Coordinates of C-alpha atoms and ligand atoms in Angstrom, one line a residue:
X1 CA -1.2 -97.2 36.6
X2 CA -2.0 -100.6 37.5
X3 CA -5.0 -102.4 36.1
X4 CA -8.2 -101.3 38.0
X5 CA -6.7 -98.4 39.7
X6 CA -8.9 -95.3 39.0
X7 CA -7.8 -92.7 36.4
X8 CA -7.0 -89.4 38.2
X9 CA -9.6 -86.8 37.8
X10 CA -9.0 -84.1 35.1
X11 CA -11.3 -81.0 35.1
X12 CA -11.7 -79.2 31.8
X13 CA -14.1 -76.7 30.8
X14 CA -16.1 -78.3 28.1
X15 CA -15.4 -80.4 25.1
X16 CA -16.0 -78.4 22.0
X17 CA -17.0 -75.2 21.7
X18 CA -15.2 -71.9 22.0
X19 CA -13.4 -72.9 25.6
X20 CA -13.4 -76.4 25.3
X21 CA -11.0 -78.6 24.4
X22 CA -11.1 -80.3 21.0
X23 CA -13.4 -83.6 20.6
X24 CA -10.2 -85.1 18.9
X25 CA -8.1 -84.8 22.1
X26 CA -10.9 -86.6 24.5
X27 CA -9.5 -90.0 23.4
X28 CA -6.2 -89.4 24.3
X29 CA -7.1 -87.4 27.4
X30 CA -9.3 -90.5 28.5
X31 CA -6.3 -92.9 28.5
X32 CA -4.8 -91.1 31.3
X33 CA -7.4 -89.2 32.9
X34 CA -11.0 -89.3 33.9
X35 CA -12.7 -86.4 32.2
X36 CA -14.6 -84.2 34.2
X37 CA -16.4 -81.2 32.7
X38 CA -17.3 -77.8 34.6
X39 CA -21.1 -78.8 34.1
X40 CA -20.6 -82.0 35.5
X41 CA -18.5 -80.8 38.4
X42 CA -21.1 -77.8 39.2
X43 CA -23.9 -80.7 39.1
X44 CA -21.8 -83.1 41.3
X45 CA -21.7 -84.6 44.6
X46 CA -18.6 -83.8 46.7
X47 CA -17.1 -87.2 45.7
X48 CA -16.6 -86.0 42.3
X49 CA -15.0 -82.8 43.1
X50 CA -12.4 -85.1 45.3
X51 CA -11.4 -86.9 42.3
X52 CA -10.3 -83.8 40.4
X53 CA -6.3 -83.7 40.7
X54 CA -5.4 -81.6 37.7
X55 CA -7.3 -79.1 35.7
X56 CA -6.5 -78.6 31.9
X57 CA -7.2 -74.7 30.6
X58 CA -8.5 -74.4 27.3
X59 CA -8.5 -70.9 25.9
X60 CA -8.4 -69.7 29.6
X61 CA -11.4 -71.4 31.1
X62 CA -12.4 -72.4 33.3
X63 CA -11.5 -69.3 35.6
X64 CA -9.3 -70.3 38.3
X65 CA -10.4 -68.3 41.3
X66 CA -10.2 -68.6 45.0
X67 CA -13.6 -70.3 45.1
X68 CA -12.7 -72.6 42.5
X69 CA -9.4 -73.5 44.4
X70 CA -10.8 -73.9 47.8
X71 CA -13.6 -76.5 46.3
X72 CA -10.7 -78.5 45.2
X73 CA -9.3 -80.4 48.0
X74 CA -7.4 -82.8 45.7
X75 CA -5.9 -80.6 42.9
X76 CA -2.1 -81.0 42.5
X77 CA -1.6 -79.0 38.8
X78 CA -3.0 -76.7 36.3
X79 CA -1.8 -76.9 32.7
X80 CA -2.3 -74.0 30.2
X81 CA -3.3 -74.6 26.9
X82 CA -0.5 -71.9 25.5
X83 CA 2.5 -70.2 26.7
X84 CA 1.1 -66.8 27.9
X85 CA -0.2 -67.3 32.0
X86 CA -1.4 -63.7 32.2
X87 CA -4.5 -64.4 32.9
X88 CA -3.8 -66.7 36.2
X89 CA -3.2 -65.4 39.3
X90 CA 0.1 -67.7 39.8
X91 CA 0.9 -66.5 43.4
X92 CA -2.9 -67.5 44.4
X93 CA -2.5 -70.9 42.8
X94 CA 0.6 -71.4 44.4
X95 CA -0.5 -70.7 47.7
X96 CA -2.8 -73.6 47.1
X97 CA -0.1 -75.9 46.9
X98 CA -0.8 -76.4 43.4
X99 CA 1.6 -76.6 40.4
X100 CA 1.3 -74.8 37.0
X101 CA 2.4 -75.6 33.5
X102 CA 2.3 -74.0 30.2
X103 CA 3.1 -75.3 26.8
X104 CA 6.1 -73.4 25.2
X105 CA 7.3 -76.3 23.1
X106 CA 4.2 -77.1 21.3
X107 CA 3.2 -73.3 20.5
X108 CA 6.4 -71.6 19.4
X109 CA 6.5 -72.6 15.7
X110 CA 2.8 -71.8 14.8
X111 CA 2.8 -68.6 16.5
X112 CA 6.1 -67.2 14.7
X113 CA 4.2 -68.8 11.8
X114 CA 1.1 -66.1 12.4
X115 CA 3.7 -63.2 13.3
X116 CA 5.3 -63.9 9.5
X117 CA 2.0 -64.4 8.0
X118 CA 0.3 -60.9 9.3
X119 CA 3.6 -59.3 8.4
X120 CA 3.6 -60.4 5.0
X121 CA -0.1 -59.6 4.8
X122 CA -0.3 -56.5 6.0
X123 CA 2.8 -55.4 4.1
X124 CA 1.2 -56.5 0.5
X125 CA -1.9 -55.4 1.6
X126 CA -3.6 -58.8 1.1
X127 CA -6.9 -58.4 2.9
X128 CA -7.7 -55.0 1.0
X129 CA -6.5 -57.0 -2.3
X130 CA -9.0 -60.0 -1.5
X131 CA -11.8 -57.3 -1.2
X132 CA -10.6 -55.8 -4.4
X133 CA -10.8 -59.4 -6.3
X134 CA -14.3 -60.0 -4.9
X135 CA -15.7 -56.1 -5.8
X136 CA -18.3 -56.5 -8.3
X137 CA -17.5 -54.3 -11.5
X138 CA -14.1 -53.4 -9.9
X139 CA -11.1 -52.5 -12.3
X140 CA -8.6 -55.4 -11.3
X141 CA -6.4 -53.3 -9.6
X142 CA -5.2 -49.8 -9.5
X143 CA -1.7 -49.0 -10.8
X144 CA -1.0 -47.3 -7.4
X145 CA -2.0 -50.2 -5.2
X146 CA 1.3 -50.4 -3.8
X147 CA 2.4 -52.5 -0.5
X148 CA 5.9 -52.4 0.9
X149 CA 8.5 -54.7 0.3
X150 CA 9.6 -57.3 2.9
X151 CA 13.0 -58.5 1.1
X152 CA 15.8 -56.4 2.8
X153 CA 13.4 -54.6 5.1
X154 CA 14.5 -54.1 8.7
X155 CA 12.7 -56.3 11.3
X156 CA 12.6 -55.1 14.9
X157 CA 11.8 -57.8 17.3
X158 CA 10.7 -57.3 20.9
X159 CA 11.0 -60.4 22.9
X160 CA 13.6 -62.8 21.7
X161 CA 12.4 -65.9 23.5
X162 CA 11.4 -69.0 21.6
X163 CA 8.8 -67.5 19.6
X164 CA 10.8 -64.4 18.8
X165 CA 13.9 -66.6 17.7
X166 CA 11.7 -68.8 15.5
X167 CA 10.3 -65.2 13.9
X168 CA 14.0 -64.2 13.4
X169 CA 14.9 -67.4 11.5
X170 CA 12.1 -66.9 9.1
X171 CA 13.0 -63.2 8.7
X172 CA 16.3 -64.3 7.6
X173 CA 15.1 -66.1 4.8
X174 CA 13.5 -63.0 3.8
X175 CA 16.9 -61.3 3.9
X176 CA 15.6 -58.9 6.5
X177 CA 17.8 -57.3 8.6
X178 CA 17.1 -58.2 12.2
X179 CA 17.6 -56.1 15.4
X180 CA 15.8 -57.1 18.8
X181 CA 15.3 -56.3 22.2
X182 CA 15.0 -58.7 25.2
X183 CA 15.4 -58.4 28.8
X184 CA 18.5 -60.7 28.2
X185 CA 20.9 -60.6 25.3
X186 CA 21.1 -64.1 23.6
X187 CA 24.5 -65.6 23.1
X188 CA 26.7 -64.8 20.2
X189 CA 26.4 -67.8 18.5
X190 CA 22.6 -67.6 18.3
X191 CA 22.5 -63.9 17.1
X192 CA 25.4 -64.9 14.6
X193 CA 22.9 -67.5 13.3
X194 CA 20.1 -65.6 12.3
X195 CA 22.0 -62.2 12.2
X196 CA 20.4 -60.9 14.9
X197 CA 21.7 -57.4 16.1
X198 CA 20.9 -56.8 20.0
X199 CA 19.4 -53.3 20.8
X200 CA 19.7 -52.9 24.4
X201 CA 17.4 -49.9 24.3
X202 CA 14.1 -50.3 22.8
X203 CA 14.3 -46.5 21.4
X204 CA 16.9 -47.8 19.1
X205 CA 14.9 -50.6 17.4
X206 CA 11.4 -48.5 17.3
X207 CA 13.6 -46.0 15.1
X208 CA 15.3 -48.0 13.0
X209 CA 12.7 -50.9 12.0
X210 CA 10.4 -51.2 8.9
X211 CA 8.4 -53.8 10.8
X212 CA 8.1 -53.8 14.6
X213 CA 7.1 -57.5 15.9
X214 CA 5.6 -57.4 19.6
X215 CA 6.1 -60.9 21.0
X216 CA 7.0 -60.3 24.8
X217 CA 4.6 -61.6 27.5
X218 CA 2.1 -59.5 29.2
X219 CA 3.3 -58.4 32.6
X220 CA 2.8 -55.3 34.6
X221 CA 6.2 -54.1 33.2
X222 CA 5.1 -54.8 29.3
X223 CA 1.3 -53.4 30.0
X224 CA 1.2 -50.7 27.3
X225 CA 5.3 -50.9 26.6
X226 CA 3.9 -49.5 22.9
X227 CA 2.3 -46.3 23.5
X228 CA 2.1 -42.7 22.1
X229 CA 5.6 -41.9 22.6
X230 CA 7.0 -45.5 21.1
X231 CA 4.6 -45.0 18.1
X232 CA 6.2 -41.8 17.4
X233 CA 9.4 -43.0 17.5
X234 CA 8.7 -45.4 14.8
X235 CA 9.4 -44.3 10.8
X236 CA 5.8 -43.3 9.5
X237 CA 6.4 -46.2 6.9
X238 CA 6.6 -48.7 9.8
X239 CA 4.0 -51.7 10.7
X240 CA 3.4 -52.8 14.0
X241 CA 2.5 -56.2 14.3
X242 CA 1.1 -57.5 17.8
X243 CA 1.2 -61.2 18.4
X244 CA 1.5 -61.3 22.3
X245 CA -1.3 -59.7 24.1
X246 CA -3.4 -57.0 23.1
X247 CA -2.7 -55.1 26.3
X248 CA 1.0 -54.3 25.7
X249 CA -0.1 -52.0 23.1
X250 CA -2.1 -48.6 24.0
X251 CA -4.7 -49.5 21.4
X252 CA -6.3 -45.9 21.7
X253 CA -2.8 -44.3 21.1
X254 CA -2.7 -46.9 18.3
X255 CA -6.1 -45.8 16.7
X256 CA -4.7 -41.9 16.7
X257 CA -1.1 -43.1 15.4
X258 CA -3.0 -45.2 12.3
X259 CA -5.4 -42.5 11.6
X260 CA -3.2 -39.6 11.2
X261 CA 0.0 -41.4 9.7
X262 CA 2.1 -41.6 12.6
X263 CA 3.2 -45.5 11.7
X264 CA 1.7 -47.0 8.2
X265 CA 0.1 -49.7 9.4
X266 CA -0.8 -52.6 11.8
X267 CA -1.7 -56.4 12.0
X268 CA -2.9 -57.4 15.2
X269 CA -3.5 -60.9 16.3
X270 CA -4.4 -59.7 20.0
X271 CA -6.7 -57.0 21.2
X272 CA -8.4 -55.8 24.0
X273 CA -10.9 -57.0 24.6
X274 CA -11.1 -60.1 22.6
X275 CA -13.4 -59.9 20.5
X276 CA -13.4 -56.1 19.7
X277 CA -16.8 -54.4 20.0
X278 CA -18.5 -54.2 16.3
X279 CA -18.2 -50.3 16.6
X280 CA -14.8 -50.1 17.8
X281 CA -12.5 -47.8 15.4
X282 CA -9.6 -50.4 14.9
X283 CA -12.4 -52.4 12.9
X284 CA -13.0 -49.4 10.6
X285 CA -9.2 -48.8 9.4
X286 CA -8.2 -49.7 6.4
X287 CA -4.4 -50.2 7.4
X288 CA -5.2 -52.6 9.7
X289 CA -5.3 -56.3 10.0
X290 CA -7.0 -58.1 12.8
X291 CA -7.2 -61.6 13.4
X292 CA -9.0 -63.7 16.2
X293 CA -5.8 -64.4 18.0
X294 CA -5.0 -67.4 15.8
X295 CA -1.6 -67.5 17.1
X296 CA -1.4 -71.4 18.0
X297 CA -4.4 -72.3 16.1
X298 CA -2.9 -75.1 13.7
X299 CA -3.7 -79.2 14.0
X300 CA -0.5 -79.9 15.0
X301 CA 0.5 -77.1 17.5
X302 CA -3.2 -77.7 19.3
X303 CA -2.3 -81.6 19.3
X304 CA 1.2 -81.0 20.9
X305 CA -0.1 -78.7 23.3
X306 CA -2.7 -81.3 24.7
X307 CA 0.6 -83.7 24.8
X308 CA 2.5 -81.5 26.5
X309 CA -0.3 -80.8 28.9
X310 CA -0.7 -84.3 29.7
X311 CA 3.2 -85.0 30.2
X312 CA 3.4 -82.0 32.6
X313 CA 0.7 -83.2 34.6
X314 CA 1.5 -86.8 34.8
X315 CA 4.8 -85.6 36.1
X316 CA 3.0 -83.3 38.8
X317 CA 0.9 -86.4 39.5
X318 CA 3.9 -88.6 40.3
X319 CA 6.7 -86.1 41.5
X320 CA 8.9 -85.9 38.9
X321 CA 10.1 -82.5 37.3
X322 CA 7.7 -80.8 35.4
X323 CA 9.2 -80.3 31.7
X324 CA 7.3 -76.6 31.5
X325 CA 6.9 -75.9 34.9
X326 CA 5.7 -72.1 35.8
X327 CA 6.6 -70.5 38.9
X328 CA 5.3 -67.4 40.6
X329 CA 7.5 -64.4 40.1
Ligands
GLV1 O1 -1.9 -67.0 23.0 C1 -1.6 -68.0 22.9 C2 -0.2 -68.4 23.8 O2 -0.5 -67.9 25.2 O3 0.5 -69.2 23.7

């Protein structure tokens, strides 16, 4: 950028709030872009609209639809603050000649950590234990308040992309036996490095695993991938952990499976909708842990996401290859 040259306009939903970029990232973004919030954009004259060359989505916002795309004649690229792109109509965006990027490098470690945290918390009943510890007048802990052992248990990972693989690395340290199911098999050295065994058939993984971790992206092929039949294939002592998207699991079937002991427990960072309505049956079951989509939410990961977004946007605006371009399939 030459001195005096105008910075390209970057549209963001808002600063702060649930769907706004983090206050701490503003200065960094302003080094490269002229930041425009949706509020400013909606109140603006056409001039400001013409300035927008990029959009940085935070937590799925702003919503990208035909109207918005039509109103941005100079839009070149949209960067997403995460890896899942299921909230975007990639074909529609591409039809406007707009490029897209996600942030796979930034999110994989923090999301894998979230998966392991949920697995451990569910296995050892940490949330129930916390409630025991803070209940007034409660005897400390009943002798039969027992969890299940993680060390040596079998973990089935569904989706062995970079997040799935990082979960395998963590599980290895817990001496877990690791099975995985993925569209494509990993290289032999990669499997050996974590001691992972490939299950070509999902059913083979489901019936052997003590913990099933769902890490696939949500696509028409993975929608309700884990339904009644799949839960019935799981061991009654097994735990389902979902860190991908709520809709990969059939939630109605899950409620029944958890109520009737088809499976032992579930730990969910994702649901549909998010958040669940306060009277949702999943919120009433003792054998469920639910977290509010915390997957990527660490200080370091969010900073890296913004850095990855900037890298992608600048590449797109200068005609260079984008490190994490996403193409419509
Ligand atoms: O949900 C988190 C992500 O898509 O990375």
